[in-house]
Coordinates of C-alpha atoms and ligand atoms in Angstrom, one line a residue:
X1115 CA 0.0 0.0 0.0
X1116 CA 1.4 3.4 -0.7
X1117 CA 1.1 5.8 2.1
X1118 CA 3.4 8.3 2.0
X1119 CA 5.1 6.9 5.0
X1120 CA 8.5 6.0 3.9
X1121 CA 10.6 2.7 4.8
X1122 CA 13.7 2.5 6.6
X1123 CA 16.1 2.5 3.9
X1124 CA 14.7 5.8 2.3
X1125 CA 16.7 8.8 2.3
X1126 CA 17.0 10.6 5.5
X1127 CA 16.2 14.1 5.1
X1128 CA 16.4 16.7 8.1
X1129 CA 15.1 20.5 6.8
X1130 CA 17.1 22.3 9.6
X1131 CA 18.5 25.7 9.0
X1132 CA 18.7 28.5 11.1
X1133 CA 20.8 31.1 10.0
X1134 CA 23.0 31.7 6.4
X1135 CA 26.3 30.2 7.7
X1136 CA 26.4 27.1 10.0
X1137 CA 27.5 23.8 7.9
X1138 CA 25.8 23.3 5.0
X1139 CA 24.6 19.5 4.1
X1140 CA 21.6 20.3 1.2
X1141 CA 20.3 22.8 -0.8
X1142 CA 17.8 23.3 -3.4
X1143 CA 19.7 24.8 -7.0
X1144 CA 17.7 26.9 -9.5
X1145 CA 17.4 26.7 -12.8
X1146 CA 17.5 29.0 -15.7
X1147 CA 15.8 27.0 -18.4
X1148 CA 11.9 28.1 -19.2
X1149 CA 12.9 31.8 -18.0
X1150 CA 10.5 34.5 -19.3
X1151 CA 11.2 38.0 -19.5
X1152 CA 7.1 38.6 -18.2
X1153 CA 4.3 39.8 -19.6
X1154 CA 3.4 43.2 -18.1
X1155 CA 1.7 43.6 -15.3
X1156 CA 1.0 46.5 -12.4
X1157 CA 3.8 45.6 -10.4
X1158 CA 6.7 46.1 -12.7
X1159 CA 8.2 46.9 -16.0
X1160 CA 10.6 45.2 -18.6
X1161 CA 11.8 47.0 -21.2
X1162 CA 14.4 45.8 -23.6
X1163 CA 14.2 47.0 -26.8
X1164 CA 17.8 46.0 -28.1
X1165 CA 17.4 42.8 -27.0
X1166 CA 13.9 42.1 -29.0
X1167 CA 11.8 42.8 -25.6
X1168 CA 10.6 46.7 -25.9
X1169 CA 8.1 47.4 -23.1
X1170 CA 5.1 45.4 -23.6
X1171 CA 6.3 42.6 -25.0
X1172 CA 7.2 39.2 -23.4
X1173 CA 8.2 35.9 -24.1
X1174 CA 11.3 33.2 -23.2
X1175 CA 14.8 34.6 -22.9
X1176 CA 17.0 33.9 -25.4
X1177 CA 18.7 30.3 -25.6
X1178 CA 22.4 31.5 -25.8
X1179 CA 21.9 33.2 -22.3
X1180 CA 19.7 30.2 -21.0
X1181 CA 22.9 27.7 -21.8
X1182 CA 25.5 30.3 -20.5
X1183 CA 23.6 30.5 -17.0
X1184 CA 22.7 27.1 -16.6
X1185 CA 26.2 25.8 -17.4
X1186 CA 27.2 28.2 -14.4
X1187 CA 24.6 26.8 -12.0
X1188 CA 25.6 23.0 -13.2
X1189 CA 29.3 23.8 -12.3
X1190 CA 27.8 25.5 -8.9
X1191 CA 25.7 22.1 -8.6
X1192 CA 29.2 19.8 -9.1
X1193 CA 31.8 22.0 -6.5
X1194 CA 28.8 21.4 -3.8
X1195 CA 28.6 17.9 -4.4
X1196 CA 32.3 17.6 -4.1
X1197 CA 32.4 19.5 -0.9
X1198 CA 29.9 17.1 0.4
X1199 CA 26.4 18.9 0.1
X1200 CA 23.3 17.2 -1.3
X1201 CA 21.7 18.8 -4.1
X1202 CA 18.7 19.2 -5.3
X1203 CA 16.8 20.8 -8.4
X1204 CA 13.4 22.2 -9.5
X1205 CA 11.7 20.3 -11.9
X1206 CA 11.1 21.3 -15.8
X1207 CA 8.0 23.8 -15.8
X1208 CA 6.6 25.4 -18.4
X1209 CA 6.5 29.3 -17.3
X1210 CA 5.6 30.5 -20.6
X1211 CA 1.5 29.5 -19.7
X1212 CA -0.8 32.2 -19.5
X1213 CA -2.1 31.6 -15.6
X1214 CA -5.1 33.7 -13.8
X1215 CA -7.3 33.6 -10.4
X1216 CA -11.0 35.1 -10.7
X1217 CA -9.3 38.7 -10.0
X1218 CA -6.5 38.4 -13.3
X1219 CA -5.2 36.9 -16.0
X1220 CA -1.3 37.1 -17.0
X1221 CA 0.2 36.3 -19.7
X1222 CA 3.5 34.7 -18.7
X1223 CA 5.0 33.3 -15.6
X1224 CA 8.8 33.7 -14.5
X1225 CA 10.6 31.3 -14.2
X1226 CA 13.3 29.2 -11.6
X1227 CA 16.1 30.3 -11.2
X1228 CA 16.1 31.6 -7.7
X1229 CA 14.2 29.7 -5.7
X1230 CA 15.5 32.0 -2.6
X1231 CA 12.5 34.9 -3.5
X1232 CA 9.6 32.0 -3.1
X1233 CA 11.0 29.6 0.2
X1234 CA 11.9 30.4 3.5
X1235 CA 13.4 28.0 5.1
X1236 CA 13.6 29.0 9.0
X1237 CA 14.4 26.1 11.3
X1238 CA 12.6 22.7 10.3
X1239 CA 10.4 24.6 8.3
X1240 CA 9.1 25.5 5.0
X1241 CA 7.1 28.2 4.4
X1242 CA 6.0 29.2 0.9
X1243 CA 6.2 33.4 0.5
X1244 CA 2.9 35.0 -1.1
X1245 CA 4.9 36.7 -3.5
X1246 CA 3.8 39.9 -5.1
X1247 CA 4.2 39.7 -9.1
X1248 CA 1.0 38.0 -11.0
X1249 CA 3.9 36.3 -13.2
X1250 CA 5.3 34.7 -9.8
X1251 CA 1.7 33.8 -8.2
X1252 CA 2.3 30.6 -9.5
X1253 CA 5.7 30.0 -9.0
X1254 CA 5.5 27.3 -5.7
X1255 CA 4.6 24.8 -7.9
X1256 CA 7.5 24.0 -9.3
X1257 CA 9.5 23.3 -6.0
X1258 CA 6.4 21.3 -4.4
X1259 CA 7.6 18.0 -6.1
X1260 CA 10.6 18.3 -3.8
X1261 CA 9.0 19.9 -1.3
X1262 CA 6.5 16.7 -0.8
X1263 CA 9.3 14.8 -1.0
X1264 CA 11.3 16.6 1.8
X1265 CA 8.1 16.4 3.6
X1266 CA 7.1 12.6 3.3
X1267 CA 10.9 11.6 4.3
X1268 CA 10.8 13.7 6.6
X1269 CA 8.7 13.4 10.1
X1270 CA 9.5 16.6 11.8
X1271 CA 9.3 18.5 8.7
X1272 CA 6.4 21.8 9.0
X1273 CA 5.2 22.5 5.9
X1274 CA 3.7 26.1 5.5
X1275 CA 2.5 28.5 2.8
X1276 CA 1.6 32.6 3.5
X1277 CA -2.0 33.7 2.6
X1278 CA -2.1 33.6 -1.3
X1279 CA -2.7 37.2 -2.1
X1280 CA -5.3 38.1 -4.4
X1281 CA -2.9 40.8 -6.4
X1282 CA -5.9 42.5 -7.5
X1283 CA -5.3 46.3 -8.9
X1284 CA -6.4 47.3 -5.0
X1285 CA -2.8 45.8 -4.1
X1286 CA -0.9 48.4 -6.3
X1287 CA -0.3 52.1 -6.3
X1288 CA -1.7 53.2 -9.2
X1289 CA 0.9 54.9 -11.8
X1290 CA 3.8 54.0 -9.1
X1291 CA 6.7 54.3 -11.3
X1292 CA 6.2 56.7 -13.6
X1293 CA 6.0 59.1 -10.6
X1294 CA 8.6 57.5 -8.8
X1295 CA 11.0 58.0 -11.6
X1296 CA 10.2 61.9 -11.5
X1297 CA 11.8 62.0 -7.8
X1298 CA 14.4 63.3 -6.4
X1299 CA 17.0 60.7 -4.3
X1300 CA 16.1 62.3 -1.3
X1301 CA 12.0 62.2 -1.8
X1302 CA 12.7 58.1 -3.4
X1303 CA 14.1 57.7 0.2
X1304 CA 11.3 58.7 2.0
X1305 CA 9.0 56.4 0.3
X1306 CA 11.3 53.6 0.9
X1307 CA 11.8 54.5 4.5
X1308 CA 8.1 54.6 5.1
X1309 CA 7.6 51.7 2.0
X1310 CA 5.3 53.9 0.6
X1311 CA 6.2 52.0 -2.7
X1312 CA 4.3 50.2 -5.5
X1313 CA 2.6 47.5 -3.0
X1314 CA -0.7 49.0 -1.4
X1315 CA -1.3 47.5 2.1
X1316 CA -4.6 45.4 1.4
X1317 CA -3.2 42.2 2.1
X1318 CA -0.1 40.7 3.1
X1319 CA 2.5 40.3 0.7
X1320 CA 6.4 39.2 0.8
X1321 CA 8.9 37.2 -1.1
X1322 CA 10.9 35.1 1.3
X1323 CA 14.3 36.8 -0.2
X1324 CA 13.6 39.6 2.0
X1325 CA 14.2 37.6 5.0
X1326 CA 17.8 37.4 6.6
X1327 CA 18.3 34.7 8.9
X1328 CA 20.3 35.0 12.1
X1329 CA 19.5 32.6 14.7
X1330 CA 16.7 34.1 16.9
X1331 CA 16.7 37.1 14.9
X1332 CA 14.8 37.7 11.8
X1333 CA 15.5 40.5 9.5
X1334 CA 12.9 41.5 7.2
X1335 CA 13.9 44.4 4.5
X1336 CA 10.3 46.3 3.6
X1337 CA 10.5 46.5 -0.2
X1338 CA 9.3 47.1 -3.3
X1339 CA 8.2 43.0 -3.1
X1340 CA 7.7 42.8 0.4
X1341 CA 4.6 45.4 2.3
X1342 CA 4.6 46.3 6.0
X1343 CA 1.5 43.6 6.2
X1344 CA 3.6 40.8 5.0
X1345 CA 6.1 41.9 7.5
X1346 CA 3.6 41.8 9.7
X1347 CA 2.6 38.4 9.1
X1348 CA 5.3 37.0 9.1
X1349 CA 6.3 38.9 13.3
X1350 CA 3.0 36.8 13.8
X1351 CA 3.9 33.6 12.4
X1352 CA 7.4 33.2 13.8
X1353 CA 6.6 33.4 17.0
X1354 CA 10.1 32.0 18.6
X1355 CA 11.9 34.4 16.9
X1356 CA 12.7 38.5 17.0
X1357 CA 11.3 40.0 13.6
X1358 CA 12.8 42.7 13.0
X1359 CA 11.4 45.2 9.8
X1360 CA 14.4 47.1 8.5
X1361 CA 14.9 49.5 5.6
X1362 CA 17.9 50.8 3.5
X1363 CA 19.6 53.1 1.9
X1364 CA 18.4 52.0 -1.5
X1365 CA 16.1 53.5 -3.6
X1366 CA 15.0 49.9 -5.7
X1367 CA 15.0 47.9 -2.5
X1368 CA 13.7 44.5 -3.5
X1369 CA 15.5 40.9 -1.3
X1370 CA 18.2 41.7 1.5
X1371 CA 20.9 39.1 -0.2
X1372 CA 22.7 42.0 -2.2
X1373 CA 22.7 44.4 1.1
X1374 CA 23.5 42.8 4.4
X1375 CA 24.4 39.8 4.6
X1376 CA 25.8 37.5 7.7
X1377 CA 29.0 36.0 7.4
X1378 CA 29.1 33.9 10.5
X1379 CA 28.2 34.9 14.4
X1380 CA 29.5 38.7 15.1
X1381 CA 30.3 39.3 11.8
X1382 CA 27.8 40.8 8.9
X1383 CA 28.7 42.2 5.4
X1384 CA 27.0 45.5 4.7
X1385 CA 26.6 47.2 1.0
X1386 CA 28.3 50.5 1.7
X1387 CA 26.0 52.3 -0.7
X1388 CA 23.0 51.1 0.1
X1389 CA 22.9 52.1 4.4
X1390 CA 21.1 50.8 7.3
X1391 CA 19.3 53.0 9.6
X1392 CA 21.5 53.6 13.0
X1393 CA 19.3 52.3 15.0
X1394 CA 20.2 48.8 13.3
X1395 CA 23.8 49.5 13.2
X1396 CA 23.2 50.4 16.8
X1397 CA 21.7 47.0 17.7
X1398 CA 24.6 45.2 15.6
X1399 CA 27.5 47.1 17.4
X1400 CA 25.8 46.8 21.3
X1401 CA 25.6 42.7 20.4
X1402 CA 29.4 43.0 19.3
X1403 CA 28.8 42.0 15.7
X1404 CA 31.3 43.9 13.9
X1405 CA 29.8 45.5 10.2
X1406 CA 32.1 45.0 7.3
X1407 CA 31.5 47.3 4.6
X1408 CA 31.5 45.5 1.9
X1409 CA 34.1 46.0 -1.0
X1410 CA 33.6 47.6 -4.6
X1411 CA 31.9 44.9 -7.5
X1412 CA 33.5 43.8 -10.1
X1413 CA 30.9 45.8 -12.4
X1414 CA 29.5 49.3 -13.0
X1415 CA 25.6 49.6 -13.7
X1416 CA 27.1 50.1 -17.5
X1417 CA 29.0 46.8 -17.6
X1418 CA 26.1 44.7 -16.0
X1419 CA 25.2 41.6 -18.3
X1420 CA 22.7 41.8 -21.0
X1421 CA 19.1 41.9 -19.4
X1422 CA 20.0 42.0 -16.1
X1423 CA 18.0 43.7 -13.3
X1424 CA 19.7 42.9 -11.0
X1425 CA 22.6 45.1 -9.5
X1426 CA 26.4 45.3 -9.1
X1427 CA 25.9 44.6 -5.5
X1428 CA 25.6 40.7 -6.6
X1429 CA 29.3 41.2 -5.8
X1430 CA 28.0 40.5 -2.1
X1431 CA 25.5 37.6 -2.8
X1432 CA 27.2 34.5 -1.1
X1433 CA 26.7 31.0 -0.2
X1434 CA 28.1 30.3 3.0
X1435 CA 29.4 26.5 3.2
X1436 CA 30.0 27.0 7.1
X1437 CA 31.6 29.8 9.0
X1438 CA 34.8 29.5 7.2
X1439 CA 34.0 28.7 3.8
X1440 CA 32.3 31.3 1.1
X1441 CA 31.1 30.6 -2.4
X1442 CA 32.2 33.9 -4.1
X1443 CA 31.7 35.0 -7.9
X1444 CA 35.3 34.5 -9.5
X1445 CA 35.6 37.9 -11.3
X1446 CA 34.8 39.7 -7.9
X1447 CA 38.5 40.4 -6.9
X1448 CA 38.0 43.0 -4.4
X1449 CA 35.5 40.4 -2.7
X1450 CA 37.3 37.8 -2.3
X1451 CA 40.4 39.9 -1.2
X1452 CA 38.3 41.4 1.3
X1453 CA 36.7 38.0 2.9
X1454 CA 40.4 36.1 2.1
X1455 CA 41.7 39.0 4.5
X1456 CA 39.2 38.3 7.2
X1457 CA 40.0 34.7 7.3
X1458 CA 37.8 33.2 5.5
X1459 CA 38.2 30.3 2.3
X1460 CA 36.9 31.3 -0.7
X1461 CA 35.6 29.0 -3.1
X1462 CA 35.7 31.3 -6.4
X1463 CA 32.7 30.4 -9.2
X1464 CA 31.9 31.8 -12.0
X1465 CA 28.2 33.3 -12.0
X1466 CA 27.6 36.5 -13.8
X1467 CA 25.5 34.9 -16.8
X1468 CA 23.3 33.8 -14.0
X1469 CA 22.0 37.2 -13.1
X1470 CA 20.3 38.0 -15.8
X1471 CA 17.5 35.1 -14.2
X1472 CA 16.9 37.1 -11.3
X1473 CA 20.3 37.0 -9.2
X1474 CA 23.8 35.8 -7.5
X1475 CA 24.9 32.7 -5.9
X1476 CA 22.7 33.3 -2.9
X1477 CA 19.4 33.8 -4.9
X1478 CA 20.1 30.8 -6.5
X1479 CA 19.7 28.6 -3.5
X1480 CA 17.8 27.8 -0.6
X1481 CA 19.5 26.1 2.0
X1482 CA 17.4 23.1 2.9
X1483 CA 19.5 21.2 5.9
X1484 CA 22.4 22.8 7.9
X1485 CA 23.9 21.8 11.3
X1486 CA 23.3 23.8 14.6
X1487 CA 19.9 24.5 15.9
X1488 CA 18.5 28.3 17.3
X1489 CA 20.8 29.9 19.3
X1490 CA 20.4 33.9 20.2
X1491 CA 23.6 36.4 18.7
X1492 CA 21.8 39.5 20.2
X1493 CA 21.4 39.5 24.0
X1494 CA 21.0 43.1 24.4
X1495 CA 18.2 45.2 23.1
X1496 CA 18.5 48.7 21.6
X1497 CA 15.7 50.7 20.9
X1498 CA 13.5 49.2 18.7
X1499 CA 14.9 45.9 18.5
Ligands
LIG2622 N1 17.8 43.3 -6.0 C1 19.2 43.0 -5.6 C2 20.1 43.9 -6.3 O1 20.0 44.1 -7.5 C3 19.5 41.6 -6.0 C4 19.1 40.7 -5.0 C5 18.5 39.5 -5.7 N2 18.2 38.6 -4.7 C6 17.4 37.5 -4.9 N3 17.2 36.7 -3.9 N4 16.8 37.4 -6.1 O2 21.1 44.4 -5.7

């Protein structure tokens, strides 16, 4: 009889991670195959028009770039499974179906390549972010065949997915960008201080990228993908944890991985440009965690690859192995100096041809099992926090 309870000599699986840097046994890979560049919709814009993809227009990206990135991600895939980690992928899924709810219709889905934006992984749990594009409503599905198989070899496994949203118009401000594109620095940094951005607040909405794991501590960046509601939610649901809402310096603020990033207990790497507020640099330095301003990328905004929305800042998008290991992209000299100096191995890949699928080496990933269970790095409070 089949019954979802698996016998002895299945694969043990353990999801178990708390924070981005204790020793690494699985994780989930993306995959760039089936990307779209999406059909429009409220909550952003592509618009391309040297690459065939002028505003409006959607469809699959290009094969030559498809091959480039996923050849990077298979070599990612192999130096894992030589240092020991388990690896798993997402499944072929066909992202270029039109897909709707009773509130919309959308032409295209995304894609899966970074399977960091849709799962959070916090302790033994999974939790499935709303998201907060139409063209990524969908995306869950193609990580549930792994996901049920986490979960039927798995007996302490929790399974969870955020409210679907209902992304109706109601959950966008109407004619966002064009006015946002007629402000000044200063004025864009108000809005994002008070994430008075494209999301509304009807309804809770977040992508899991937005969610920095330290132990106890939760940081959750309020963003152009993530509302103060979804923040919210997610205070509500973790209730073992501090949840912290935090904002930056950055006036396109969308997933925490390319802005401050942990390296291992005491020690987090900060995007110089992009600036916390001092009352979170406060609670960093009263915990002794010491704030490493992160070095200069490799690239200018000029030099990024074709198609990319993503920024320089990918530079700082790493996979921790363990404390003293870091997956670094290869052309990011000033990077690696920086981490080699600080004591830390760095294991060079190439990974540039990957961001034009929605990110760096940390997007790529989800880290499904490491060692080490919740233990608190902040025993002091400081205002807010
Ligand atoms: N938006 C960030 C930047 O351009 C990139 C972070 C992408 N992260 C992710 N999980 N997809 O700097």
């Amino acid at each position: 009889m089949k019954t979802g309870i698996i016998d002895s000599d299945a694969e043990k699986i353990k999801v178990n991670s708390w924070n981005e840097w204790d020793p690494l046994r699985r994780v989930m890979v993306g995959r760039a195959k089936g990307t779209m560049v999406q059909a429009p919709e409220p909550a952003i814009i592509r618009d391309w028009p040297n690459e065939g993809f002028p505003k409006g227009s959607y469809g699959l990206v290009p094969d030559e770039l498809v091959d480039a990135a996923d050849e990077q991600l298979d070599n990612l895939v192999k130096i894992l499974e030589k240092k020991g980690v388990k690896v798993d992928r997402p499944s072929d899924f066909d992202f270029a179906q039109e897909v709707s709810t009773p509130d919309w219709n959308q032409k295209s889905m995304f894609g899966c390549m970074p399977p960091r934006d849709v799962l959070a992984v916090v302790g033994n749990e999974i939790l499935e972010a709303t998201m907060s594009q139409r063209s990524r409503w969908h995306e869950y599905l193609c990580y549930r065949p792994l996901i049920i198989n986490y979960f039927k070899n798995d007996s302490k496994m929790k399974w969870e997915a955020a409210p679907k949203p209902r992304l109706s118009d109601e959950s966008f401000n109407k004619n966002f960008w064009e006015k946002y594109e007629k402000l000044s620095n200063e004025e864009k940094l108000i809005k994002v201080r008070e994430n008075d951005l494209i999301l509304t607040d009807e309804e809770p909405l977040f992508d899991a990228a937005d969610i920095s794991r330290f132990g106890k501590d939760l940081f959750v960046q309020l963003s152009l993908v993530t509302n103060k509601l979804g923040y919210k939610w997610i205070k509500n649901h973790f209730k073992d944890h501090r949840v912290h809402a935090v904002t930056f310096d950055n006036y396109y603020p969308q997933h925490i991985d390319a802005t401050f990033v942990p390296l291992k207990p005491g020690m987090v790497l900060h995007c110089g440009e992009r600036t916390a507020d001092p009352e979170l640099i406060r609670y960093f330095e009263k915990n002794d965690w010491q704030i490493i301003k992160a070095e200069k990328p490799s690239k200018t905004y000029k030099t990024l690859p074709r198609m990319s929305f993503c920024s320089p800042w990918l530079s700082m998008n790493l996979l921790s192995i363990d404390q003293n290991t870091i997956v670094v992209e290869e052309s990011e000299k000033m990077q690696i100096e920086q981490l080699d100096k600080l004591g830390f191995n760095v294991v060079p890949v190439p990974f540039w041809d990957v961001a034009p699928f929605g990110g760096g080496l940390h997007c790529a990933t989800v880290d499904i099992e490491r060692e080490g269970e919740m233990e608190d790095y902040f025993p002091n409070r400081h205002g807010r926090f």
